[in-house]
PDB file of C-alpha atoms and ligand atoms in Angstrom:
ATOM      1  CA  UNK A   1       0.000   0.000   0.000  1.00 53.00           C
ATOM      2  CA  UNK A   2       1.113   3.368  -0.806  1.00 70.00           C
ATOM      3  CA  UNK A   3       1.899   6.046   1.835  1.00 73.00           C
ATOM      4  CA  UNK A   4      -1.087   7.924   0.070  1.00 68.00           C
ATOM      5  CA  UNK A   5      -3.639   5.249   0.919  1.00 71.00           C
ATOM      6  CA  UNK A   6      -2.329   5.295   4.522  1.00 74.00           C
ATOM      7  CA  UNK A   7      -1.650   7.375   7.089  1.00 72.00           C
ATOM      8  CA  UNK A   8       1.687   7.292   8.592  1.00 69.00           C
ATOM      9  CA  UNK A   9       0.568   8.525  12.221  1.00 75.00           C
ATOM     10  CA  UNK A  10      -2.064   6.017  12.473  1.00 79.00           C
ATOM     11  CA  UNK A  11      -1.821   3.820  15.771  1.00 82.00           C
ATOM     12  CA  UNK A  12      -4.191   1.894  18.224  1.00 86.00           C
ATOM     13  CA  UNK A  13      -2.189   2.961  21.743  1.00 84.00           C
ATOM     14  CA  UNK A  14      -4.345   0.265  23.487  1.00 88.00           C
ATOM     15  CA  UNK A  15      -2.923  -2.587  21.544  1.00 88.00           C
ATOM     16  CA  UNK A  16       0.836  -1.763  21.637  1.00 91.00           C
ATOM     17  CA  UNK A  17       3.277  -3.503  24.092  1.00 92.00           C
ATOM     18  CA  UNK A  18       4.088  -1.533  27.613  1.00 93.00           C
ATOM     19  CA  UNK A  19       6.999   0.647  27.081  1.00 94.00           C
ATOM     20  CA  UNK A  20       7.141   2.319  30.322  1.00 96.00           C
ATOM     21  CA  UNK A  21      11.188   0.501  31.176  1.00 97.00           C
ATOM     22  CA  UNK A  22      12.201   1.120  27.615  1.00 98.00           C
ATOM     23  CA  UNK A  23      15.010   2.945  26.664  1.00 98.00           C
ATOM     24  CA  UNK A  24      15.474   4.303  22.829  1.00 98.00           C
ATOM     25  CA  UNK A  25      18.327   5.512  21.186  1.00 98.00           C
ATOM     26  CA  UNK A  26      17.416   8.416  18.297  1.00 99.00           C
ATOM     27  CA  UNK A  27      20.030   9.588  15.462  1.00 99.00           C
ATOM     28  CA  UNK A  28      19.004  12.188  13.277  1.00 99.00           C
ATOM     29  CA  UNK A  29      20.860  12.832  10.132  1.00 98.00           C
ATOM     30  CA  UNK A  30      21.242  17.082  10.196  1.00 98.00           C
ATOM     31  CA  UNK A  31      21.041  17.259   6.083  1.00 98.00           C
ATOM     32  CA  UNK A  32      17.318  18.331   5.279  1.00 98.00           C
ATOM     33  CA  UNK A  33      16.809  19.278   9.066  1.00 98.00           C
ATOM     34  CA  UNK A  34      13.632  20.898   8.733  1.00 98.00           C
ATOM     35  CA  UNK A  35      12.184  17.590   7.790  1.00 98.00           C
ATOM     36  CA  UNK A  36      14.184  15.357  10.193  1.00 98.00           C
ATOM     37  CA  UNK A  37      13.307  17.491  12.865  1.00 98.00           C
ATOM     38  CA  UNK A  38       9.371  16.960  11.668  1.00 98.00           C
ATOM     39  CA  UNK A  39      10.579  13.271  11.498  1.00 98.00           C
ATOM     40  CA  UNK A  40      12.227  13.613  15.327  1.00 98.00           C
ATOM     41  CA  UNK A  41       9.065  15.264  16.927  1.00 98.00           C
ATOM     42  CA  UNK A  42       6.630  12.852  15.730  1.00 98.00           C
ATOM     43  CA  UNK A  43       8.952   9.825  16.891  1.00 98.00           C
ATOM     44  CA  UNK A  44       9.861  11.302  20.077  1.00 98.00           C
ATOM     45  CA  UNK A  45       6.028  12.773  21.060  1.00 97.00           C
ATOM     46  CA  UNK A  46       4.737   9.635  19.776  1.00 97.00           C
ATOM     47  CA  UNK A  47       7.419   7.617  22.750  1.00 97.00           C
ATOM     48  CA  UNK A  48       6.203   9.769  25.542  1.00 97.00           C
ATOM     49  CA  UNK A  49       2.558   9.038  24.584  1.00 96.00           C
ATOM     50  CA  UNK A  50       3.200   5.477  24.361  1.00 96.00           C
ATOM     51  CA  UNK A  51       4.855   5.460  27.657  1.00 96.00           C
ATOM     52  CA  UNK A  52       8.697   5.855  27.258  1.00 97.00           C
ATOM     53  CA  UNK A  53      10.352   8.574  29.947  1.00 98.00           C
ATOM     54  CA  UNK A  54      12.196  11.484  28.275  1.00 98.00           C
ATOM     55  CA  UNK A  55      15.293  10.615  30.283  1.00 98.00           C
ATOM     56  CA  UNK A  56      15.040   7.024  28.513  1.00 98.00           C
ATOM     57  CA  UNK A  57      15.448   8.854  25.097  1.00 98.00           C
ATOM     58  CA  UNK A  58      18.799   9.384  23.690  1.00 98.00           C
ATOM     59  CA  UNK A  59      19.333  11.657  20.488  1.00 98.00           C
ATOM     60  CA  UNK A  60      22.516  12.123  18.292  1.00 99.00           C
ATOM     61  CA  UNK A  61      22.715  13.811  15.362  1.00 98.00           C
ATOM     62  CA  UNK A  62      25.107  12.911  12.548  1.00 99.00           C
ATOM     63  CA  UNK A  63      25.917  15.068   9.284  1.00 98.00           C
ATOM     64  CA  UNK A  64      23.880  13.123   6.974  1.00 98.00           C
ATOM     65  CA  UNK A  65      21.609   9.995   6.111  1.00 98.00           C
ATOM     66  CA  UNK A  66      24.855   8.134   4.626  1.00 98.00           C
ATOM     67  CA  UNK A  67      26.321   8.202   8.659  1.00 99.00           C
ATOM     68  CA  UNK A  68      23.548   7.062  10.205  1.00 99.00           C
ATOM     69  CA  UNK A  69      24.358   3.795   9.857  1.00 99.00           C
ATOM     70  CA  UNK A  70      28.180   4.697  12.003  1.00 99.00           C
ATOM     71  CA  UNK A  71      25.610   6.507  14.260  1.00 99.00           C
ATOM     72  CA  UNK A  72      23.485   3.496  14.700  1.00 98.00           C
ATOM     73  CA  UNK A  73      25.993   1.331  15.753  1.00 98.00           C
ATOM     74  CA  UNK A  74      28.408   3.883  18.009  1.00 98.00           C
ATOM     75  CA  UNK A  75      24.833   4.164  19.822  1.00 98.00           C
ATOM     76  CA  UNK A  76      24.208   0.300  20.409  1.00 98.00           C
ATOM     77  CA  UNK A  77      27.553  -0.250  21.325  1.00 98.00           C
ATOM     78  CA  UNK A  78      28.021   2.891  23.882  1.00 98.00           C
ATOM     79  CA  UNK A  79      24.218   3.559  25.125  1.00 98.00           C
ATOM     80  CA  UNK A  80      22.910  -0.212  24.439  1.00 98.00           C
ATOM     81  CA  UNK A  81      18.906   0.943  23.969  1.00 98.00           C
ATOM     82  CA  UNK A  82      16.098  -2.019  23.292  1.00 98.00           C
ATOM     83  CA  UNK A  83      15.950   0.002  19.828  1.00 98.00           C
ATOM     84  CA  UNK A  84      17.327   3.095  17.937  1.00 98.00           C
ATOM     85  CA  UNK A  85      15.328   4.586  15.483  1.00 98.00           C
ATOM     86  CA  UNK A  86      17.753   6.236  12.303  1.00 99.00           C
ATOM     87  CA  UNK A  87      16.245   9.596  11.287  1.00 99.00           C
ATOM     88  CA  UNK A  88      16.862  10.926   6.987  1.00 98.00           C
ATOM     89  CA  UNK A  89      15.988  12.547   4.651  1.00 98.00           C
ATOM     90  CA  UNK A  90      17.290  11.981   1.313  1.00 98.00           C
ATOM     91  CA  UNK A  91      16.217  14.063  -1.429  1.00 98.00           C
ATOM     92  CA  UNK A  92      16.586  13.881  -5.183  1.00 98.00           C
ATOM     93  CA  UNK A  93      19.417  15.969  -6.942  1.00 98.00           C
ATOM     94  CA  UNK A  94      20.607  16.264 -10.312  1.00 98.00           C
ATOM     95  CA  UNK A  95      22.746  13.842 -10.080  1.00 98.00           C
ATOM     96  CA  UNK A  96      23.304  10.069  -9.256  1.00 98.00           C
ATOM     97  CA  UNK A  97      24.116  10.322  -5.787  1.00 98.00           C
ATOM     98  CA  UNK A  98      20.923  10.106  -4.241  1.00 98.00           C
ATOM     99  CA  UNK A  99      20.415   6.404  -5.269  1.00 98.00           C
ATOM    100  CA  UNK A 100      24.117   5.957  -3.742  1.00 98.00           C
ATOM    101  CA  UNK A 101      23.141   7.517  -0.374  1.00 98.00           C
ATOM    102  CA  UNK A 102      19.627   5.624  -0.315  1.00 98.00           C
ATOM    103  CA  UNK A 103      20.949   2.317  -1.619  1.00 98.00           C
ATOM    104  CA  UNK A 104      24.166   2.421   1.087  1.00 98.00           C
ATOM    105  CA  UNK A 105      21.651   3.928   4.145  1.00 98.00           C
ATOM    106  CA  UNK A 106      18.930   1.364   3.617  1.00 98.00           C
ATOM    107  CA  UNK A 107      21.752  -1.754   2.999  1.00 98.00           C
ATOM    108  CA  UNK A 108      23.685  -0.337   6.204  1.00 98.00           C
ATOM    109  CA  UNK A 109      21.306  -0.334   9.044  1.00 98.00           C
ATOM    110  CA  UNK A 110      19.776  -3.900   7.230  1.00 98.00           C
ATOM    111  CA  UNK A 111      23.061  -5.030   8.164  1.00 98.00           C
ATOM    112  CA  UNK A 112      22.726  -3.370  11.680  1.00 98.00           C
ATOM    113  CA  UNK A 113      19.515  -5.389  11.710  1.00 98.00           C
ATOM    114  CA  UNK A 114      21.479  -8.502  10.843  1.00 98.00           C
ATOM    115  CA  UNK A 115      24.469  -8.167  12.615  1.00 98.00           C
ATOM    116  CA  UNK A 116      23.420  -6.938  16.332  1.00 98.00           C
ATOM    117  CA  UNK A 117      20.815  -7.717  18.705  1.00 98.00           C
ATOM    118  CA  UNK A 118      19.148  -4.211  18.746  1.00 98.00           C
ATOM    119  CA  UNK A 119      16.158  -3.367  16.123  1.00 98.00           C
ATOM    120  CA  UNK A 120      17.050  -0.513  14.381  1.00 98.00           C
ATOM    121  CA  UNK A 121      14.335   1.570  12.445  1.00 98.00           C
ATOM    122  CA  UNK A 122      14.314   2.964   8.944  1.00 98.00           C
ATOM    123  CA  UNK A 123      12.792   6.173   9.245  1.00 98.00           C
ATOM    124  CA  UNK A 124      14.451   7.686   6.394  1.00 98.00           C
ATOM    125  CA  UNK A 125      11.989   8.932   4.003  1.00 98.00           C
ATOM    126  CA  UNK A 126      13.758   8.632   0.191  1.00 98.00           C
ATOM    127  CA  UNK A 127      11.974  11.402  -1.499  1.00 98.00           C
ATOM    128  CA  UNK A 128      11.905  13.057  -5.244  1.00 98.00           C
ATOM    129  CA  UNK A 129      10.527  16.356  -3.916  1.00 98.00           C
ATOM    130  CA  UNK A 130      10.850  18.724  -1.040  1.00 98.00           C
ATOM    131  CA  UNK A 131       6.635  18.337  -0.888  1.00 98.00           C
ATOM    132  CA  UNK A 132       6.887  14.609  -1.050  1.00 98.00           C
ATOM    133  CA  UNK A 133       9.070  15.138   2.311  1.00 98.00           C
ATOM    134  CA  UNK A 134       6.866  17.798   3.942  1.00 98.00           C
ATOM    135  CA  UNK A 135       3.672  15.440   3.453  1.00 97.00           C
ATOM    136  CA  UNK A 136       5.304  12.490   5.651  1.00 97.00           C
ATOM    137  CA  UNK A 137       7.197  14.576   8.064  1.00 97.00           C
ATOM    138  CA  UNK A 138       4.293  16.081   9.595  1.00 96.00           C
ATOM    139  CA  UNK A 139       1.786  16.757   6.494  1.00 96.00           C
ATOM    140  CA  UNK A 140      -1.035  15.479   4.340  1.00 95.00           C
ATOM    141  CA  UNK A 141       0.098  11.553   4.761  1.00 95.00           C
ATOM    142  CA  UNK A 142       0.884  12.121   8.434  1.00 95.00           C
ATOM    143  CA  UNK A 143       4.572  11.549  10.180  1.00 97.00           C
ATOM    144  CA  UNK A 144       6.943   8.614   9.537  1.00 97.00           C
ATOM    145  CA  UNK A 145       8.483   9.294  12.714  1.00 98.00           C
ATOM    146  CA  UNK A 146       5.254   8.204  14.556  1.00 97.00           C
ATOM    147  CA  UNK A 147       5.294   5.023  12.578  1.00 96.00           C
ATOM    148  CA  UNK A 148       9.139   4.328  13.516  1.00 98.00           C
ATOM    149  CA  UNK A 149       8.040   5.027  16.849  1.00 98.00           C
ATOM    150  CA  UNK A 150       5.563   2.664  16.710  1.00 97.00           C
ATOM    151  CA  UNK A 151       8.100   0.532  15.302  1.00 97.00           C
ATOM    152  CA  UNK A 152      10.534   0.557  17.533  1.00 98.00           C
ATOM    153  CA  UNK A 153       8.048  -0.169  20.760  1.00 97.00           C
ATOM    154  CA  UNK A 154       6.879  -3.318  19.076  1.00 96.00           C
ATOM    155  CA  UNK A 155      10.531  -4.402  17.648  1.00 97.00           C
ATOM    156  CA  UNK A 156      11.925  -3.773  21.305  1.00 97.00           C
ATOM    157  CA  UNK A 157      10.344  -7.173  23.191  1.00 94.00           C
ATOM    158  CA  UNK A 158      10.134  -8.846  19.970  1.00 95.00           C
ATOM    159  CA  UNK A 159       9.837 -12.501  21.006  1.00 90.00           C
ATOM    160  CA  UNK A 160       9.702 -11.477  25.174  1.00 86.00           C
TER     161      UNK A 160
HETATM  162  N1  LIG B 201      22.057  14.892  -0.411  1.00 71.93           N
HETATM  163  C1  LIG B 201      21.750  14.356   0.831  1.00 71.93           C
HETATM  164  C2  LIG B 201      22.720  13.851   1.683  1.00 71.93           C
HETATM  165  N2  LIG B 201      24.031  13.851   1.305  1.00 71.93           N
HETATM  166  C3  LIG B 201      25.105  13.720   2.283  1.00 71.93           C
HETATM  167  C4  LIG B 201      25.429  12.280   2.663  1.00 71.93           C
HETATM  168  O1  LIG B 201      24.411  11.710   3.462  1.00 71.93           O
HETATM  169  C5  LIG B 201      26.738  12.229   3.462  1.00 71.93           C
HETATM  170  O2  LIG B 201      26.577  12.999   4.632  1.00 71.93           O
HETATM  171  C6  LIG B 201      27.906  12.765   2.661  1.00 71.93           C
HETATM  172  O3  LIG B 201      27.988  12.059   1.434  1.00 71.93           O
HETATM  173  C7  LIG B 201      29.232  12.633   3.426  1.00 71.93           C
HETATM  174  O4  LIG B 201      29.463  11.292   3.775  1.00 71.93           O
HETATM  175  N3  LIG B 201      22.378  13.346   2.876  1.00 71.93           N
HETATM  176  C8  LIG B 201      21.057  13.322   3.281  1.00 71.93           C
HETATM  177  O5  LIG B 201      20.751  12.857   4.391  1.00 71.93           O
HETATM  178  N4  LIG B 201      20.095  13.821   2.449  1.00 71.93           N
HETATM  179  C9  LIG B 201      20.386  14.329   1.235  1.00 71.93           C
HETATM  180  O6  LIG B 201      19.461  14.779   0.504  1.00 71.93           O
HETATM  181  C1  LIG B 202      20.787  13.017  -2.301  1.00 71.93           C
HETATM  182  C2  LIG B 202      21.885  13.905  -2.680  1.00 71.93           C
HETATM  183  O1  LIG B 202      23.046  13.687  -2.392  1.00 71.93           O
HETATM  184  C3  LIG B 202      21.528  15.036  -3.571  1.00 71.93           C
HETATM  185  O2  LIG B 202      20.638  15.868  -2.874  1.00 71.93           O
HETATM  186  C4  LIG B 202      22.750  15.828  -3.991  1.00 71.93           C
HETATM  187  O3  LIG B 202      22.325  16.676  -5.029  1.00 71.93           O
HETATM  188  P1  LIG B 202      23.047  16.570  -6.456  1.00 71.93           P
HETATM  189  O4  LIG B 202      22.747  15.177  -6.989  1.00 71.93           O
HETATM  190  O5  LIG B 202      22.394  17.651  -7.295  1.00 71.93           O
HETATM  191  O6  LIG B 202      24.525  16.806  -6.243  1.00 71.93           O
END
């Protein structure tokens, strides 16, 4: 289904697990900030509604989408959260590079997925247009960050 036939912020709060002990690690790429930060407030308001105390969240920001991946993983390794949730935006240029940074953000924090014990969350949105961006940061289609959220609450006692 496509994000337009869905609503990114959607969520039934009743039938989520209890994440009142859980502690989630945040990195936010800085490049398109104005739509990460969209991204960041949905996840993080979206955490304290769901349960999760503010001094259980950890944020770090890295310089773009391409070092979230190094971000993820200096954050599992040195914080050790139940789940981090990797915040991008990637945006189409003129040039080739945007399949390079999408294809190598998306394969590294797979491999994070693979690799460690800790879920990590793709909340990168990969988009042709600054509008395309605006509408799931925060817009018409709601916030991805609420659905990484989301994510990352269930992904966190996977299997517990
Ligand atoms: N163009 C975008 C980038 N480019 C920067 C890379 O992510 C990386 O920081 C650089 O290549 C140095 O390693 N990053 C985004 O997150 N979004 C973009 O639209
Ligand atoms: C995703 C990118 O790296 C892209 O925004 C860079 O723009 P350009 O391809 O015009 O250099």
């Amino acid at each position: 289904m496509a994000t337009a036939n869905k609503n990114l912020s959607h969520y039934d709060k009743d039938q989520l697990p209890d994440a009142t002990d859980m502690e989630i690690g945040i990195v936010v790429s800085e490049w398109n900030d104005a739509i990460t930060e969209g991204l960041y407030q949905g996840a993080l308001a979206t955490l304290l509604e769901c349960g999760v105390k503010e001094t259980r969240i950890t944020r770090w920001n890295v310089p773009g989408s391409f070092e979230l991946t190094f971000g993820c993983k200096k954050m599992i390794e040195e914080v050790g959260p139940d789940a981090v949730i990797a915040i991008g935006s990637v945006i189409r240029g003129e040039t080739k590079h945007f399949d390079f940074v999408c294809s190598a953000t998306a394969q590294g924090i797979k491999d994070l997925n693979v690799l460690t014990d800790t879920p990590v969350i793709f909340c990168v949105l990969t988009d042709d247009t600054l509008q395309q961006a605006k509408d799931r940061s925060g817009g018409k289609h709601g916030n991805k960050g609420t659905e990484a959220a989301i994510a990352a609450i269930k992904m966190a006692c996977l299997g517990t």
